Amino acid sequence: MEKEVLEILQEINENITDDVQIDLLSNGVIDSFDIVNIVAALEVHFKIEFEAEDIVPENFGSVESIVRLVDNYKSIELYNENKQYIPINKGNYSMDTKEREKNFEQHRAYGWEEEYRKYRENWEQCGKCKVVLEYPLLVDIELSTICNLHCPMCYTITEDFSKHVYKGFMEFSLFKKIIDEIKGKVPAIRLSLRGEPTLHPDFIKCIHYAKQAGIKEISTLTNGSKLDIDFFEKMLLAGIDWITISVDGLKEEYEQIRKPLKFEDTFNKIIEIKKLKEKYCVNRPVIKIQGVWPSLKHHVEEFYNAFEPYVDLIAFNPLIDYLDNDEGIVYEENFSCPQLYQRIVIGADGKVMPCSNDEMNSVCIGDINKESVYDIWHGTRINKLRKMHNQCNGFLNSELCRICYLPRKTEDNEVANVNGREFIIKNYVGRVQEVGK
């Protein structure tokens, strides 16, 4: 496509060279009249129609940016033709009221409402329509691959994980390099992946550095083991926006899964967090708790009512095949992965994965120690995956994608009730909903 676009541009303006990165506007190569002619020529040649909001200087600043714009419009056209199965935010489900869900979103958006609206709109549209923006919408930054728990359903306890994954913390200098590049370009980061992020010796420093750099939303997922009130206060003051705490079950069931944590300790920490937020008169960080469905199903109403007064949102996850035990997996027809257009995931060692479901580092699309986020996001390796997912059932060509939960077929085979509200449990077909299996 780049060659086609370049030929069209050079027919309109002979001063345009083969250098696809040169700034055409700042260097006076093209003017607004040229842009009008370029738009018309591209629409005729590629049989597309640009929206007025996309005919802006930043989209026509270089040959590279023009190619990206055309490619995005062709991707939308391809989506409309193929109607692939592209699930957005699959696998995590709220058990909360609509009012509390609305409040949760409002608290997340406070202070950057219009940018947040655009961010969430892009999250859905880029994923569904396969639009590659200049930078990903979210960068997952793994601060730690080390965990202080030994949960029976977690891949971190397996021999394969110990064998294939670097054990340690991300160097702060590498974290700083990432933030220095993406600030002002990427709206959100998540400081977690496989290990327990709060174990990182510079965890608070990382939050503070990212927030001072202008990252709009900083989130993390934690087992809550370090969330005593002094540590949480440091997180709050550093600028954390969203904390998700894994709480699998109540009392003895929780303690059996989350050894050596004690349920009352975790519960009391969450109560104290609520009190401290009230003391500071703040709604952020928003606090979400979630648990795997098998640990909640037998006392879901009791679980909800216990935590509802103290947290902002309560959710659950049907148990996925963390331990890679399943055979004969049933898939949705013509699946295509949205994450390839939403985010990239940077491991603690700097190796970059294409999605948040590559627990074993089986597919590396780059190394942030040697490359930029931009170059990896637009690089050959991730584009090869995008091309594969454009094909009908192309995901089946990847071992990583075949064991992922996103393409797995679900069935609405359970109904739960919380305070008179019913919600459907979307379990994976053939997946045993039992912790440790």
CSV table of N, CA and C in Angstrom, one decimal, residues 303-407:
chain,number,residue,atom,x,y,z
A,303,PHE,N,-21.0,-12.6,49.5
A,303,PHE,CA,-19.8,-12.0,49.1
A,303,PHE,C,-20.1,-10.5,48.7
A,304,TYR,N,-21.1,-10.3,47.8
A,304,TYR,CA,-21.4,-9.0,47.3
A,304,TYR,C,-21.7,-8.1,48.5
A,305,ASN,N,-22.6,-8.5,49.4
A,305,ASN,CA,-23.1,-7.6,50.4
A,305,ASN,C,-22.0,-7.3,51.4
A,306,ALA,N,-21.0,-8.2,51.6
A,306,ALA,CA,-19.9,-7.9,52.5
A,306,ALA,C,-19.0,-6.8,52.0
A,307,PHE,N,-18.7,-6.7,50.7
A,307,PHE,CA,-17.8,-5.8,50.1
A,307,PHE,C,-18.4,-4.5,49.5
A,308,GLU,N,-19.7,-4.6,49.2
A,308,GLU,CA,-20.3,-3.5,48.5
A,308,GLU,C,-20.2,-2.1,49.2
A,309,PRO,N,-20.3,-2.1,50.5
A,309,PRO,CA,-20.2,-0.7,51.2
A,309,PRO,C,-18.8,-0.1,51.1
A,310,TYR,N,-17.8,-0.9,50.7
A,310,TYR,CA,-16.4,-0.4,50.8
A,310,TYR,C,-15.6,-0.3,49.5
A,311,VAL,N,-16.2,-0.8,48.4
A,311,VAL,CA,-15.5,-0.8,47.2
A,311,VAL,C,-16.4,-0.2,46.1
A,312,ASP,N,-15.8,0.2,44.9
A,312,ASP,CA,-16.5,0.8,43.9
A,312,ASP,C,-17.2,-0.1,42.9
A,313,LEU,N,-16.6,-1.3,42.7
A,313,LEU,CA,-17.1,-2.2,41.8
A,313,LEU,C,-16.8,-3.7,42.2
A,314,ILE,N,-17.7,-4.6,41.9
A,314,ILE,CA,-17.5,-6.0,42.3
A,314,ILE,C,-17.7,-6.8,41.0
A,315,ALA,N,-16.7,-7.7,40.7
A,315,ALA,CA,-16.8,-8.4,39.4
A,315,ALA,C,-16.3,-9.9,39.6
A,316,PHE,N,-16.4,-10.7,38.6
A,316,PHE,CA,-16.0,-12.1,38.7
A,316,PHE,C,-15.5,-12.5,37.3
A,317,ASN,N,-14.7,-13.6,37.3
A,317,ASN,CA,-14.1,-14.2,36.1
A,317,ASN,C,-14.5,-15.6,36.0
A,318,PRO,N,-15.2,-16.1,35.0
A,318,PRO,CA,-15.2,-17.6,34.9
A,318,PRO,C,-13.8,-18.1,34.8
A,319,LEU,N,-13.6,-19.2,35.4
A,319,LEU,CA,-12.2,-19.8,35.4
A,319,LEU,C,-11.7,-20.2,34.1
A,320,ILE,N,-10.6,-19.6,33.7
A,320,ILE,CA,-10.0,-20.0,32.4
A,320,ILE,C,-9.0,-21.1,32.6
A,321,ASP,N,-8.4,-21.6,31.5
A,321,ASP,CA,-7.5,-22.7,31.6
A,321,ASP,C,-6.1,-22.2,31.9
A,322,TYR,N,-5.8,-21.6,33.1
A,322,TYR,CA,-4.5,-21.1,33.4
A,322,TYR,C,-3.4,-22.1,33.3
A,323,LEU,N,-3.8,-23.4,33.6
A,323,LEU,CA,-2.8,-24.5,33.7
A,323,LEU,C,-2.6,-25.3,32.4
A,324,ASP,N,-3.3,-24.8,31.3
A,324,ASP,CA,-3.2,-25.5,30.0
A,324,ASP,C,-3.5,-27.0,30.1
A,325,ASN,N,-4.6,-27.3,30.7
A,325,ASN,CA,-5.0,-28.7,30.9
A,325,ASN,C,-6.0,-29.1,29.8
A,326,ASP,N,-6.7,-28.2,29.2
A,326,ASP,CA,-7.9,-28.5,28.4
A,326,ASP,C,-7.5,-29.1,27.0
A,327,GLU,N,-8.4,-30.0,26.6
A,327,GLU,CA,-8.2,-30.6,25.2
A,327,GLU,C,-9.6,-30.5,24.6
A,328,GLY,N,-9.6,-30.6,23.2
A,328,GLY,CA,-10.9,-30.5,22.5
A,328,GLY,C,-11.6,-29.2,22.7
A,329,ILE,N,-10.8,-28.1,22.7
A,329,ILE,CA,-11.4,-26.8,22.9
A,329,ILE,C,-12.4,-26.4,21.7
A,330,VAL,N,-13.5,-25.8,22.1
A,330,VAL,CA,-14.5,-25.4,21.1
A,330,VAL,C,-14.4,-23.9,21.0
A,331,TYR,N,-14.2,-23.4,19.7
A,331,TYR,CA,-14.0,-22.0,19.4
A,331,TYR,C,-15.2,-21.3,18.8
A,332,GLU,N,-15.2,-20.0,19.0
A,332,GLU,CA,-16.1,-19.2,18.2
A,332,GLU,C,-15.7,-19.1,16.8
A,333,GLU,N,-16.6,-19.0,15.8
A,333,GLU,CA,-16.3,-19.0,14.4
A,333,GLU,C,-15.7,-17.6,14.0
A,334,ASN,N,-14.5,-17.7,13.3
A,334,ASN,CA,-13.9,-16.5,12.7
A,334,ASN,C,-13.5,-15.5,13.7
A,335,PHE,N,-12.8,-15.9,14.7
A,335,PHE,CA,-12.4,-15.0,15.8
A,335,PHE,C,-11.2,-14.2,15.3
A,336,SER,N,-11.1,-12.9,15.7
A,336,SER,CA,-10.0,-12.0,15.5
A,336,SER,C,-9.7,-11.3,16.8
A,337,CYS,N,-8.5,-11.1,17.1
A,337,CYS,CA,-8.1,-10.6,18.4
A,337,CYS,C,-8.1,-9.0,18.4
A,338,PRO,N,-8.8,-8.4,19.4
A,338,PRO,CA,-8.9,-6.9,19.4
A,338,PRO,C,-7.6,-6.4,20.1
A,339,GLN,N,-6.9,-7.2,20.9
A,339,GLN,CA,-5.8,-6.6,21.7
A,339,GLN,C,-4.6,-6.2,20.8
A,340,LEU,N,-4.5,-6.7,19.6
A,340,LEU,CA,-3.5,-6.4,18.6
A,340,LEU,C,-3.6,-4.9,18.2
A,341,TYR,N,-4.8,-4.3,18.5
A,341,TYR,CA,-5.0,-2.9,18.1
A,341,TYR,C,-5.3,-2.0,19.3
A,342,GLN,N,-5.2,-2.6,20.5
A,342,GLN,CA,-5.5,-1.8,21.7
A,342,GLN,C,-4.2,-1.6,22.6
A,343,ARG,N,-3.4,-2.6,22.7
A,343,ARG,CA,-2.3,-2.6,23.8
A,343,ARG,C,-1.1,-3.4,23.4
A,344,ILE,N,0.0,-3.1,24.0
A,344,ILE,CA,1.1,-4.0,24.0
A,344,ILE,C,1.5,-4.3,25.5
A,345,VAL,N,2.2,-5.4,25.7
A,345,VAL,CA,2.6,-5.8,27.0
A,345,VAL,C,4.1,-5.9,27.1
A,346,ILE,N,4.7,-5.2,28.1
A,346,ILE,CA,6.1,-5.2,28.2
A,346,ILE,C,6.5,-6.0,29.5
A,347,GLY,N,7.2,-7.1,29.3
A,347,GLY,CA,7.6,-7.9,30.5
A,347,GLY,C,8.7,-7.2,31.3
A,348,ALA,N,8.9,-7.8,32.5
A,348,ALA,CA,9.9,-7.2,33.5
A,348,ALA,C,11.3,-7.1,32.9
A,349,ASP,N,11.6,-8.0,32.0
A,349,ASP,CA,12.9,-8.1,31.3
A,349,ASP,C,13.0,-7.2,30.1
A,350,GLY,N,11.9,-6.6,29.7
A,350,GLY,CA,11.9,-5.7,28.5
A,350,GLY,C,11.4,-6.4,27.3
A,351,LYS,N,11.2,-7.7,27.3
A,351,LYS,CA,10.7,-8.4,26.2
A,351,LYS,C,9.2,-8.0,26.0
A,352,VAL,N,8.8,-7.8,24.8
A,352,VAL,CA,7.4,-7.3,24.5
A,352,VAL,C,6.6,-8.4,23.9
A,353,MET,N,5.4,-8.6,24.5
A,353,MET,CA,4.4,-9.6,24.1
A,353,MET,C,3.2,-8.9,23.4
A,354,PRO,N,2.6,-9.6,22.5
A,354,PRO,CA,1.5,-9.0,21.7
A,354,PRO,C,0.2,-8.8,22.4
A,355,CYS,N,0.1,-9.5,23.6
A,355,CYS,CA,-1.2,-9.4,24.3
A,355,CYS,C,-1.0,-9.8,25.8
A,356,SER,N,-2.0,-9.6,26.6
A,356,SER,CA,-1.9,-9.9,28.0
A,356,SER,C,-2.1,-11.3,28.4
A,357,ASN,N,-2.3,-12.2,27.4
A,357,ASN,CA,-2.5,-13.6,27.6
A,357,ASN,C,-1.4,-14.5,27.3
A,358,ASP,N,-0.2,-13.9,27.0
A,358,ASP,CA,1.0,-14.7,26.7
A,358,ASP,C,1.8,-14.9,28.0
A,359,GLU,N,1.3,-15.8,28.9
A,359,GLU,CA,1.9,-15.9,30.2
A,359,GLU,C,3.4,-16.5,30.1
A,360,MET,N,3.7,-17.2,29.1
A,360,MET,CA,5.0,-17.9,29.0
A,360,MET,C,6.0,-17.2,28.1
A,361,ASN,N,5.7,-16.0,27.7
A,361,ASN,CA,6.6,-15.3,26.7
A,361,ASN,C,6.8,-16.1,25.5
A,362,SER,N,5.8,-16.7,25.0
A,362,SER,CA,6.0,-17.6,23.8
A,362,SER,C,6.1,-16.9,22.5
A,363,VAL,N,5.6,-15.7,22.4
A,363,VAL,CA,5.7,-14.9,21.2
A,363,VAL,C,6.3,-13.5,21.6
A,364,CYS,N,7.4,-13.2,21.1
A,364,CYS,CA,8.1,-12.0,21.4
A,364,CYS,C,8.0,-11.1,20.1
A,365,ILE,N,7.5,-9.9,20.3
A,365,ILE,CA,7.4,-9.0,19.1
A,365,ILE,C,8.4,-7.8,19.2
A,366,GLY,N,9.2,-7.9,20.2
A,366,GLY,CA,10.2,-6.8,20.3
A,366,GLY,C,10.9,-6.8,21.7
A,367,ASP,N,11.9,-5.9,21.8
A,367,ASP,CA,12.7,-5.8,23.1
A,367,ASP,C,12.8,-4.3,23.4
A,368,ILE,N,12.1,-3.8,24.4
A,368,ILE,CA,12.1,-2.4,24.7
A,368,ILE,C,13.5,-1.9,25.2
A,369,ASN,N,14.4,-2.8,25.5
A,369,ASN,CA,15.7,-2.4,25.8
A,369,ASN,C,16.4,-1.8,24.6
A,370,LYS,N,16.1,-2.3,23.4
A,370,LYS,CA,16.8,-2.0,22.2
A,370,LYS,C,15.9,-1.2,21.2
A,371,GLU,N,14.6,-1.3,21.4
A,371,GLU,CA,13.6,-0.7,20.4
A,371,GLU,C,12.7,0.3,21.1
A,372,SER,N,12.0,1.1,20.4
A,372,SER,CA,11.0,2.0,20.9
A,372,SER,C,9.6,1.4,20.9
A,373,VAL,N,8.7,1.9,21.7
A,373,VAL,CA,7.3,1.4,21.7
A,373,VAL,C,6.8,1.6,20.3
A,374,TYR,N,7.0,2.8,19.7
A,374,TYR,CA,6.5,3.1,18.4
A,374,TYR,C,6.9,2.1,17.4
A,375,ASP,N,8.2,1.8,17.3
A,375,ASP,CA,8.7,0.9,16.3
A,375,ASP,C,8.2,-0.6,16.5
A,376,ILE,N,8.0,-1.0,17.7
A,376,ILE,CA,7.4,-2.3,18.0
A,376,ILE,C,6.0,-2.3,17.6
A,377,TRP,N,5.2,-1.3,17.9
A,377,TRP,CA,3.8,-1.2,17.6
A,377,TRP,C,3.5,-1.2,16.1
A,378,HIS,N,4.5,-0.7,15.4
A,378,HIS,CA,4.3,-0.7,13.9
A,378,HIS,C,5.2,-1.6,13.2
A,379,GLY,N,5.8,-2.5,14.0
A,379,GLY,CA,6.9,-3.4,13.4
A,379,GLY,C,6.3,-4.6,12.7
A,380,THR,N,7.3,-5.3,12.0
A,380,THR,CA,7.0,-6.5,11.2
A,380,THR,C,6.3,-7.6,12.0
A,381,ARG,N,6.8,-7.8,13.2
A,381,ARG,CA,6.3,-9.0,13.9
A,381,ARG,C,4.8,-8.9,14.4
A,382,ILE,N,4.5,-7.7,14.9
A,382,ILE,CA,3.1,-7.5,15.3
A,382,ILE,C,2.2,-7.4,14.0
A,383,ASN,N,2.7,-6.8,13.0
A,383,ASN,CA,1.9,-6.7,11.7
A,383,ASN,C,1.6,-8.1,11.1
A,384,LYS,N,2.6,-9.0,11.3
A,384,LYS,CA,2.4,-10.4,10.8
A,384,LYS,C,1.2,-11.1,11.6
A,385,LEU,N,1.1,-10.8,12.9
A,385,LEU,CA,0.0,-11.4,13.6
A,385,LEU,C,-1.3,-10.7,13.2
A,386,ARG,N,-1.3,-9.4,13.0
A,386,ARG,CA,-2.5,-8.7,12.6
A,386,ARG,C,-3.0,-9.3,11.2
A,387,LYS,N,-2.1,-9.5,10.3
A,387,LYS,CA,-2.4,-10.1,9.0
A,387,LYS,C,-3.0,-11.5,9.2
A,388,MET,N,-2.4,-12.3,10.1
A,388,MET,CA,-2.9,-13.7,10.4
A,388,MET,C,-4.4,-13.6,10.9
A,389,HIS,N,-4.6,-12.7,11.8
A,389,HIS,CA,-6.0,-12.5,12.3
A,389,HIS,C,-7.0,-11.9,11.4
A,390,ASN,N,-6.5,-11.4,10.3
A,390,ASN,CA,-7.4,-10.9,9.2
A,390,ASN,C,-8.0,-12.0,8.4
A,391,GLN,N,-7.4,-13.2,8.4
A,391,GLN,CA,-7.8,-14.3,7.7
A,391,GLN,C,-8.9,-15.0,8.5
A,392,CYS,N,-9.8,-15.7,7.8
A,392,CYS,CA,-10.9,-16.4,8.4
A,392,CYS,C,-10.3,-17.5,9.3
A,393,ASN,N,-10.5,-17.5,10.6
A,393,ASN,CA,-10.0,-18.4,11.6
A,393,ASN,C,-8.5,-18.5,11.5
A,394,GLY,N,-7.9,-17.4,11.1
A,394,GLY,CA,-6.4,-17.4,11.1
A,394,GLY,C,-5.7,-17.6,12.4
A,395,PHE,N,-6.4,-17.3,13.5
A,395,PHE,CA,-5.8,-17.5,14.8
A,395,PHE,C,-5.4,-18.9,15.1
A,396,LEU,N,-6.0,-19.9,14.4
A,396,LEU,CA,-5.7,-21.3,14.6
A,396,LEU,C,-4.3,-21.6,14.2
A,397,ASN,N,-3.7,-20.7,13.4
A,397,ASN,CA,-2.3,-20.9,13.0
A,397,ASN,C,-1.3,-20.6,14.1
A,398,SER,N,-1.8,-20.1,15.2
A,398,SER,CA,-0.9,-19.7,16.3
A,398,SER,C,-1.2,-20.6,17.6
A,399,GLU,N,-0.2,-21.3,18.1
A,399,GLU,CA,-0.4,-22.1,19.3
A,399,GLU,C,-0.8,-21.2,20.4
A,400,LEU,N,-0.2,-20.0,20.6
A,400,LEU,CA,-0.6,-19.1,21.6
A,400,LEU,C,-2.1,-18.8,21.6
A,401,CYS,N,-2.6,-18.4,20.4
A,401,CYS,CA,-4.0,-18.0,20.2
A,401,CYS,C,-4.9,-19.2,20.4
A,402,ARG,N,-4.5,-20.4,20.1
A,402,ARG,CA,-5.3,-21.6,20.2
A,402,ARG,C,-5.6,-21.9,21.7
A,403,ILE,N,-4.7,-21.5,22.6
A,403,ILE,CA,-4.9,-21.8,24.0
A,403,ILE,C,-5.5,-20.6,24.8
A,404,CYS,N,-5.7,-19.5,24.1
A,404,CYS,CA,-6.2,-18.3,24.7
A,404,CYS,C,-7.7,-18.5,25.0
A,405,TYR,N,-8.2,-17.8,26.0
A,405,TYR,CA,-9.6,-17.9,26.3
A,405,TYR,C,-10.5,-17.0,25.4
A,406,LEU,N,-9.9,-16.0,24.8
A,406,LEU,CA,-10.7,-15.1,24.0
A,406,LEU,C,-11.5,-15.7,22.8
A,407,PRO,N,-10.8,-16.6,22.1
A,407,PRO,CA,-11.6,-17.3,21.0
A,407,PRO,C,-12.5,-18.4,21.4
